[in-house]
PDB file of C-alpha atoms and ligand atoms in Angstrom:
ATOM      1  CA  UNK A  52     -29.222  29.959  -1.126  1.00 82.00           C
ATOM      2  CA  UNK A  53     -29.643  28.761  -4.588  1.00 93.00           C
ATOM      3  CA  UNK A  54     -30.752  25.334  -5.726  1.00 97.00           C
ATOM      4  CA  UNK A  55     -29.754  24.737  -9.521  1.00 98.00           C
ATOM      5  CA  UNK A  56     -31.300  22.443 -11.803  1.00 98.00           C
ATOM      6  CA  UNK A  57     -29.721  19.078 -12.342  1.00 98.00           C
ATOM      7  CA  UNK A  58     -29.718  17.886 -15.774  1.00 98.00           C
ATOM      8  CA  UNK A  59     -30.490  14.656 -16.509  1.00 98.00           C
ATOM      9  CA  UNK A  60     -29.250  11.728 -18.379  1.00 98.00           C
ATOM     10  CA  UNK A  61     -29.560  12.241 -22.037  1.00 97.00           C
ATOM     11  CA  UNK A  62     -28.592  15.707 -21.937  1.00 98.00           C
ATOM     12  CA  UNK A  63     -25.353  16.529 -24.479  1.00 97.00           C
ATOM     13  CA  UNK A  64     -23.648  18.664 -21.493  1.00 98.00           C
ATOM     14  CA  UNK A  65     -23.319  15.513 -19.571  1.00 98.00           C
ATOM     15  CA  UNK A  66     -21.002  13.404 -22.014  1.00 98.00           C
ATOM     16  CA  UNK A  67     -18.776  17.245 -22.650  1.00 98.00           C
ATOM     17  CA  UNK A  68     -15.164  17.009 -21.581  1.00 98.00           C
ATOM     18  CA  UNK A  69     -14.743  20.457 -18.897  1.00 98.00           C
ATOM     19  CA  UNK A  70     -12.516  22.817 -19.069  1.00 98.00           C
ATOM     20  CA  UNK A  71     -10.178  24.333 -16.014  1.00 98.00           C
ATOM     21  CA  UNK A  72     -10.947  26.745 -14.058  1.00 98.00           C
ATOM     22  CA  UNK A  73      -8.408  29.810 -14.217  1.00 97.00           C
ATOM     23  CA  UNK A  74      -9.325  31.865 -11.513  1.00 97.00           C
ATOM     24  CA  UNK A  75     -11.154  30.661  -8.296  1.00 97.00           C
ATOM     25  CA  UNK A  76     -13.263  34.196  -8.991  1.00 98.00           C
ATOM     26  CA  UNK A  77     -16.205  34.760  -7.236  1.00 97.00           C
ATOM     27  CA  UNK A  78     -18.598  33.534  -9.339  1.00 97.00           C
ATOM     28  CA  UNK A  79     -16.771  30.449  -8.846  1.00 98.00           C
ATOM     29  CA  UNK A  80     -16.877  30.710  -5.273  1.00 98.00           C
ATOM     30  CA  UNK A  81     -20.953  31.589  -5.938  1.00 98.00           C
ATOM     31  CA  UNK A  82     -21.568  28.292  -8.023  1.00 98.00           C
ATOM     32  CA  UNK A  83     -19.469  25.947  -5.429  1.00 98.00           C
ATOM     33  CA  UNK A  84     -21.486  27.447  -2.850  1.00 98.00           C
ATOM     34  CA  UNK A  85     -24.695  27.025  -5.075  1.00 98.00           C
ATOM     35  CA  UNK A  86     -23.426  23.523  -6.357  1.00 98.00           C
ATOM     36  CA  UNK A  87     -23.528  22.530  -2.364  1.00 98.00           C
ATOM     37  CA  UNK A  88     -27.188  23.804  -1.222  1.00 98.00           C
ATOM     38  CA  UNK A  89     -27.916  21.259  -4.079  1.00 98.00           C
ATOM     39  CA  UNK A  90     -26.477  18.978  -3.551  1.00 98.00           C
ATOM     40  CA  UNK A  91     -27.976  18.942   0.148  1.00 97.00           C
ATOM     41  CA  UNK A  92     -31.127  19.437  -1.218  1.00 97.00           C
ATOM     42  CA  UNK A  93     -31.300  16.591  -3.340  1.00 97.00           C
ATOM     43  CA  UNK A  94     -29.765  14.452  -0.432  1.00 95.00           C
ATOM     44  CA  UNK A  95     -26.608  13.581  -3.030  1.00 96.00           C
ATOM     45  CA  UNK A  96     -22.953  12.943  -1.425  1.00 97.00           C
ATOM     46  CA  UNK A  97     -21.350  14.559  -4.763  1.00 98.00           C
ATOM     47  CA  UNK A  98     -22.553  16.959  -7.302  1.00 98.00           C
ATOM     48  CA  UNK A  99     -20.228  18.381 -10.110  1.00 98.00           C
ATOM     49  CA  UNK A 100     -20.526  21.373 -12.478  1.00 98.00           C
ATOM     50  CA  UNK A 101     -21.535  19.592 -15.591  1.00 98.00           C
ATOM     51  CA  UNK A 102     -24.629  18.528 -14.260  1.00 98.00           C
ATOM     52  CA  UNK A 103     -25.324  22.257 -13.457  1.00 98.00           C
ATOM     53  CA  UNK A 104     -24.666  23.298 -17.077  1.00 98.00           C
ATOM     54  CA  UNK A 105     -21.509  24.507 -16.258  1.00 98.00           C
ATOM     55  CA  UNK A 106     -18.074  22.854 -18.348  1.00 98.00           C
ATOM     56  CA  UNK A 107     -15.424  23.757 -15.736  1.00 98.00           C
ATOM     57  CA  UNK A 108     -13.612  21.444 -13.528  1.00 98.00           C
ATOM     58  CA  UNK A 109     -15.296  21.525  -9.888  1.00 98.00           C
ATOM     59  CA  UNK A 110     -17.062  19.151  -7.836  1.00 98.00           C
ATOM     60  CA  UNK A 111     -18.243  19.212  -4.770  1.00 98.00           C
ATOM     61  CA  UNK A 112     -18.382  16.402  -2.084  1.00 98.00           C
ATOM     62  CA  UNK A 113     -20.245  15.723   1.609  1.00 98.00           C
ATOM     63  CA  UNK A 114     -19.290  12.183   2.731  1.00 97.00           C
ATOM     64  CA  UNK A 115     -20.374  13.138   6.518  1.00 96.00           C
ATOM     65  CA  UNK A 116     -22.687  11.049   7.834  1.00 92.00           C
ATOM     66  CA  UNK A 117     -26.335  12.153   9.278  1.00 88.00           C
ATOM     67  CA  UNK A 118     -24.821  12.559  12.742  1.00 94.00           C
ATOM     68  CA  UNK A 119     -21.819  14.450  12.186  1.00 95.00           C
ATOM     69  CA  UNK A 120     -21.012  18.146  11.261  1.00 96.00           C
ATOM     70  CA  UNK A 121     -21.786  19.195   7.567  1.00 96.00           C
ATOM     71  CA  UNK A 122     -18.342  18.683   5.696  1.00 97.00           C
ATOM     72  CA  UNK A 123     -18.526  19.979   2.202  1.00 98.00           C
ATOM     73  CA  UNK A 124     -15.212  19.309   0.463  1.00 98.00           C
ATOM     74  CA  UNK A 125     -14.708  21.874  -2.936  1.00 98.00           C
ATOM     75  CA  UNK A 126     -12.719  20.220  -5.920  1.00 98.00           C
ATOM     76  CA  UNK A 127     -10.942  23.121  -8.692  1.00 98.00           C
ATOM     77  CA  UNK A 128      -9.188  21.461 -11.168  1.00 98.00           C
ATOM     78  CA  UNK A 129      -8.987  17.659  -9.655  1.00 98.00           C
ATOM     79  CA  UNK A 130      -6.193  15.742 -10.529  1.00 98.00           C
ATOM     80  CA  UNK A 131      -5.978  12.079  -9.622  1.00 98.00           C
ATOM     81  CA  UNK A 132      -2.380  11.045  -8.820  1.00 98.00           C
ATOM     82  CA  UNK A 133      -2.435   8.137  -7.904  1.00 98.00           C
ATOM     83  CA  UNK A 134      -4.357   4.883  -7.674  1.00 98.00           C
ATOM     84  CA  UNK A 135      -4.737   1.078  -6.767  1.00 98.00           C
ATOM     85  CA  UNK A 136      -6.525  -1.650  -5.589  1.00 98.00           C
ATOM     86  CA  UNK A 137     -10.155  -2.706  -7.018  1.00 98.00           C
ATOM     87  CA  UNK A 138     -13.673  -2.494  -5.428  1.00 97.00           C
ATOM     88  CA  UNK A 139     -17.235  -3.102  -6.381  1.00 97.00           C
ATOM     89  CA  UNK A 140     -19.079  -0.057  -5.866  1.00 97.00           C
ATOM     90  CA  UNK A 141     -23.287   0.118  -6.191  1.00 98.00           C
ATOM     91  CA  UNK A 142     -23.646   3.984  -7.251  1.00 98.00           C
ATOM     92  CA  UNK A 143     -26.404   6.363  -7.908  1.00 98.00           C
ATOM     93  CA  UNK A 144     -26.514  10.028  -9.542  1.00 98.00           C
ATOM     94  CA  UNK A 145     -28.560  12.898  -9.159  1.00 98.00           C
ATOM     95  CA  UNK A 146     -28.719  12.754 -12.623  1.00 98.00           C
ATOM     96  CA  UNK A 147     -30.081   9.512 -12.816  1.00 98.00           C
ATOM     97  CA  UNK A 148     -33.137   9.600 -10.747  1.00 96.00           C
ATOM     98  CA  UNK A 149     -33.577   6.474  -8.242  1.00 96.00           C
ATOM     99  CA  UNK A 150     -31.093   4.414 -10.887  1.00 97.00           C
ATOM    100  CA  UNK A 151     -28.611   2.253  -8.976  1.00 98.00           C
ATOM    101  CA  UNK A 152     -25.902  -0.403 -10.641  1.00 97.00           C
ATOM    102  CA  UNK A 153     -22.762  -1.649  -9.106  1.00 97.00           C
ATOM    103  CA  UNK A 154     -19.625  -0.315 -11.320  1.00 98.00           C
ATOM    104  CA  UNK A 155     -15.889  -0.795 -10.372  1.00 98.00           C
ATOM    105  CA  UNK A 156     -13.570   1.363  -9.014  1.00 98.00           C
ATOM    106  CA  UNK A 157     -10.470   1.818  -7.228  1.00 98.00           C
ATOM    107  CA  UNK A 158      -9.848   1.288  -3.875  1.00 98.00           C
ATOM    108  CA  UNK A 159      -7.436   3.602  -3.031  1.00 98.00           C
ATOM    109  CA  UNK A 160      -6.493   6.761  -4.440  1.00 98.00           C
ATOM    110  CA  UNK A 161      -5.105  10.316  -4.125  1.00 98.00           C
ATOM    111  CA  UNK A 162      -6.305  13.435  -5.880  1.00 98.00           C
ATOM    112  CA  UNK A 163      -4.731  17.105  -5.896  1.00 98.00           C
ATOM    113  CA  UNK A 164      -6.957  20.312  -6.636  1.00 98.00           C
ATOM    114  CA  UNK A 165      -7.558  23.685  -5.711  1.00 98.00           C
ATOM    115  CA  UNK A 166      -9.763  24.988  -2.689  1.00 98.00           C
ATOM    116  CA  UNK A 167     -11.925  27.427  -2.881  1.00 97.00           C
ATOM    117  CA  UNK A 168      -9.014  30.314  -1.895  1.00 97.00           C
ATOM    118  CA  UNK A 169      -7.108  28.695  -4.942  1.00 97.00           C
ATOM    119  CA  UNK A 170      -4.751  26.865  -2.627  1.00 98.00           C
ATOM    120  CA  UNK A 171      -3.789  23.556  -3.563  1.00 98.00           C
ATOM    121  CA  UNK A 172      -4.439  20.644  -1.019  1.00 98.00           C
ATOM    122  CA  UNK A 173      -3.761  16.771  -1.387  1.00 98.00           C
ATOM    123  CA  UNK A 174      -6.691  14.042  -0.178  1.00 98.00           C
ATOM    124  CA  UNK A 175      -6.012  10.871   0.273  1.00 98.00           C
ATOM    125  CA  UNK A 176      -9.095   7.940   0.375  1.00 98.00           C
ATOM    126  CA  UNK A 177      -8.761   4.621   1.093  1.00 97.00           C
ATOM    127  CA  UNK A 178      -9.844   1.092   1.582  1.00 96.00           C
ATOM    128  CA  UNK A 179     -13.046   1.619  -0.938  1.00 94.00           C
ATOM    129  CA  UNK A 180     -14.243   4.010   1.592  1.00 96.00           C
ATOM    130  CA  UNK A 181     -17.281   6.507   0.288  1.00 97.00           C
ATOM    131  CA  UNK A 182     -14.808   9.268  -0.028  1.00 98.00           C
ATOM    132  CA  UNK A 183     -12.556   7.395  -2.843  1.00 98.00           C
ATOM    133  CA  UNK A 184     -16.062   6.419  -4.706  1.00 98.00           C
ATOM    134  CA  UNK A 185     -17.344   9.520  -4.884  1.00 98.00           C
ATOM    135  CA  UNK A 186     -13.920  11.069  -5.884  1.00 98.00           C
ATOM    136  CA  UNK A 187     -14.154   8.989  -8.549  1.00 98.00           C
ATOM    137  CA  UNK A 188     -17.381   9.532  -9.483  1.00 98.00           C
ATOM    138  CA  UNK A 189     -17.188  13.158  -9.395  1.00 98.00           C
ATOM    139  CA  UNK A 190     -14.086  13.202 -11.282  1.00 98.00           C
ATOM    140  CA  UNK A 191     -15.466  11.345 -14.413  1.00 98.00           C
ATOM    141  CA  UNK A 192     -18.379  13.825 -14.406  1.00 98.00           C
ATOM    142  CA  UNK A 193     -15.796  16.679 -15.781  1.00 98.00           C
ATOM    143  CA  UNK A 194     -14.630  14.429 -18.509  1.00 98.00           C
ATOM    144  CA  UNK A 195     -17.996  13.475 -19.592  1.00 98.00           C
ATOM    145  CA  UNK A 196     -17.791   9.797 -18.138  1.00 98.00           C
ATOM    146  CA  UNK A 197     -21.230   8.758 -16.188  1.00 98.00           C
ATOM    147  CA  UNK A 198     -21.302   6.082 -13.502  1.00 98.00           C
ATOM    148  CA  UNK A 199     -22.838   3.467 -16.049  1.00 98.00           C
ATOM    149  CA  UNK A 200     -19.741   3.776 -18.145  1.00 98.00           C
ATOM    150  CA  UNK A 201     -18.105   1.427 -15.242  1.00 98.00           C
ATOM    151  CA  UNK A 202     -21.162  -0.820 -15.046  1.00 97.00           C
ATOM    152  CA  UNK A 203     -20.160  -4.240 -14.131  1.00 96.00           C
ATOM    153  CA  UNK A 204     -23.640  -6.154 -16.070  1.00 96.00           C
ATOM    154  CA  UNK A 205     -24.560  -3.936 -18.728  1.00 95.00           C
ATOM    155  CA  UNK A 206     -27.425  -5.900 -19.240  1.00 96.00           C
ATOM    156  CA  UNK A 207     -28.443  -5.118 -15.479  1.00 96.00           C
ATOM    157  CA  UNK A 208     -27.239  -1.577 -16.285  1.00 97.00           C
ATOM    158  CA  UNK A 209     -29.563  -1.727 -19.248  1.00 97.00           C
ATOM    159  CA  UNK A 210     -32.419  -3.196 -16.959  1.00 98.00           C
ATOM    160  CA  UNK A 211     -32.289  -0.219 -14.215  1.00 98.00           C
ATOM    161  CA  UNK A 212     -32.283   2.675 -16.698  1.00 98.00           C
ATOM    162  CA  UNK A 213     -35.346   1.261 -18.772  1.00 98.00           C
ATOM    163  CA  UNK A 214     -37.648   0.443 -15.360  1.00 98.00           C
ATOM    164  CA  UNK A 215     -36.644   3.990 -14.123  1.00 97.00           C
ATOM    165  CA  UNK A 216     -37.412   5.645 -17.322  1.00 97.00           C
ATOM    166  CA  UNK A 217     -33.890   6.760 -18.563  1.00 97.00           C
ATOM    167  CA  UNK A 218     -32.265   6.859 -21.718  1.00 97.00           C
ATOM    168  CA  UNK A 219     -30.696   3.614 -22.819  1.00 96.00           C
ATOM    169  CA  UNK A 220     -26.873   2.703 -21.734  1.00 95.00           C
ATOM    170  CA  UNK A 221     -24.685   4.373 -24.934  1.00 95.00           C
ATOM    171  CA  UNK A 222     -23.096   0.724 -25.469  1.00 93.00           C
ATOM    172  CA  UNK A 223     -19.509   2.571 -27.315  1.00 95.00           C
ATOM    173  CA  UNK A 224     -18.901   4.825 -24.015  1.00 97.00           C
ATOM    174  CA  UNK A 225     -18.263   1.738 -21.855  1.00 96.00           C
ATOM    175  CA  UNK A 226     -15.275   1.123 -20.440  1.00 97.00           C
ATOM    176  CA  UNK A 227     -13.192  -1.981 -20.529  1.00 94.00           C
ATOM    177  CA  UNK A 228     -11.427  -2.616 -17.304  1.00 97.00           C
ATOM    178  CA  UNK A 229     -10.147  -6.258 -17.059  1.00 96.00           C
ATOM    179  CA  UNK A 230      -7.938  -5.613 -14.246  1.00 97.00           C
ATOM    180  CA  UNK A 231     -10.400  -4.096 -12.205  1.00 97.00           C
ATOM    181  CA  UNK A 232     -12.570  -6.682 -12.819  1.00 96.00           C
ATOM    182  CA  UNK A 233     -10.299  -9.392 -12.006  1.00 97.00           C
ATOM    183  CA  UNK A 234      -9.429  -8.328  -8.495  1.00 97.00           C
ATOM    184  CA  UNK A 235     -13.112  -7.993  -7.779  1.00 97.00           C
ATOM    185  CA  UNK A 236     -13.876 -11.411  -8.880  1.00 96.00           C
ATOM    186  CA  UNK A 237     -11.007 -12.769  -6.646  1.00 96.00           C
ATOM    187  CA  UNK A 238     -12.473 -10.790  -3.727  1.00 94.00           C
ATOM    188  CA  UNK A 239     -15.715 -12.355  -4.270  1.00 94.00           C
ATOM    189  CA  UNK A 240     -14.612 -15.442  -4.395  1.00 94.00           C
ATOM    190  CA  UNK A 241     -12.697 -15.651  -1.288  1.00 92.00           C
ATOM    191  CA  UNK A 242     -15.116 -14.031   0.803  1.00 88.00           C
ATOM    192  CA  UNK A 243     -17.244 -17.066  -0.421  1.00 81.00           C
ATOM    193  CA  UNK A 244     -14.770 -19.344   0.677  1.00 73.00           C
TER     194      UNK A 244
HETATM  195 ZN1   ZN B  47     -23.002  11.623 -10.812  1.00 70.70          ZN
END
């Protein structure tokens, strides 16, 4: 058992588009198994190779709760297929020590990849559950897209990363997602109602 260093926000490898993996070899197989003791260890629900160092395509997820079975889920080469729906999400990072802000994502969504025999399997998450978050989540990582990217308030975004002692929000990197934000706002507003 291994337990890698996390970078942290600020570091260049974060922002670093990854590359694919073209062999599930067995140093692959060594990091995924590496990438999950650490993320265990750092009680995180995702963890993906860029914030090891590494600038291949693999994440790895545990959405299990504390009373159930471990169930780490490996990610090669991640390809989202297909999604809908909007949802407010309030995410963290191991990367961004004890920083939380509520981004959007979708609610549904499907994503193909590669186990850790090199097989490829098809995952389906839905109804905003903590599986299709951290998919998403994860997923940006290996295109060098951080959870504040999708912050809903950058100026609360701005407010968590400065009272946890982070690196400012890069304000160009944000991403503009009307639609998204739309639905959300009509959620909110009926469950006001
Ligand atoms: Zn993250």
């Amino acid at each position: 058992m291994t337990i890698l260093k996390i970078l942290k926000y600020g570091d260049e490898k974060l922002r670093q588009k990854c590359k694919e993996v073209s062999k599930v070899s067995k140093k692959i197989k060594i990091l995924a198994e590496n990438m999950i003791d650490t993320m265990y260890a750092n009680n995180g629900v995702g963890l993906a190779a860029p914030q090891v160092g590494e600038n291949i395509r693999m994440f790895v997820i545990d959405v299990s709760a504390e009373d159930e079975p471990l169930n780490p889920i490996v990610f090669i080469n991640p390809k989202i297929i297909k999604k809908s729906g909007a949802i407010k999400s309030n995410e963290g990072c191991l990367s961004f020590p004890k920083a939380y802000v509520d981004v959007r994502r979708y609610k549904n969504i499907m994503v193909k990849a590669l186990d850790l025999k090199g097989r490829p399997f098809v995952l389906e998450a839905k109804d905003g559950e903590l599986l299709a978050k951290a998919i998403q989540h994860e997923y940006d990582h290996l295109e060098g897209i951080l959870f504040i990217d999708h912050s809903r308030n950058i100026f609360e975004a701005i407010e968590v990363l400065r009272q946890n002692n982070l690196p400012s929000i890069e304000q160009d990197k944000i991403i503009d997602e009307p639609e998204l934000e739309e639905e959300i706002l009509k959620q909110e507003s009926e469950s006001k109602e």
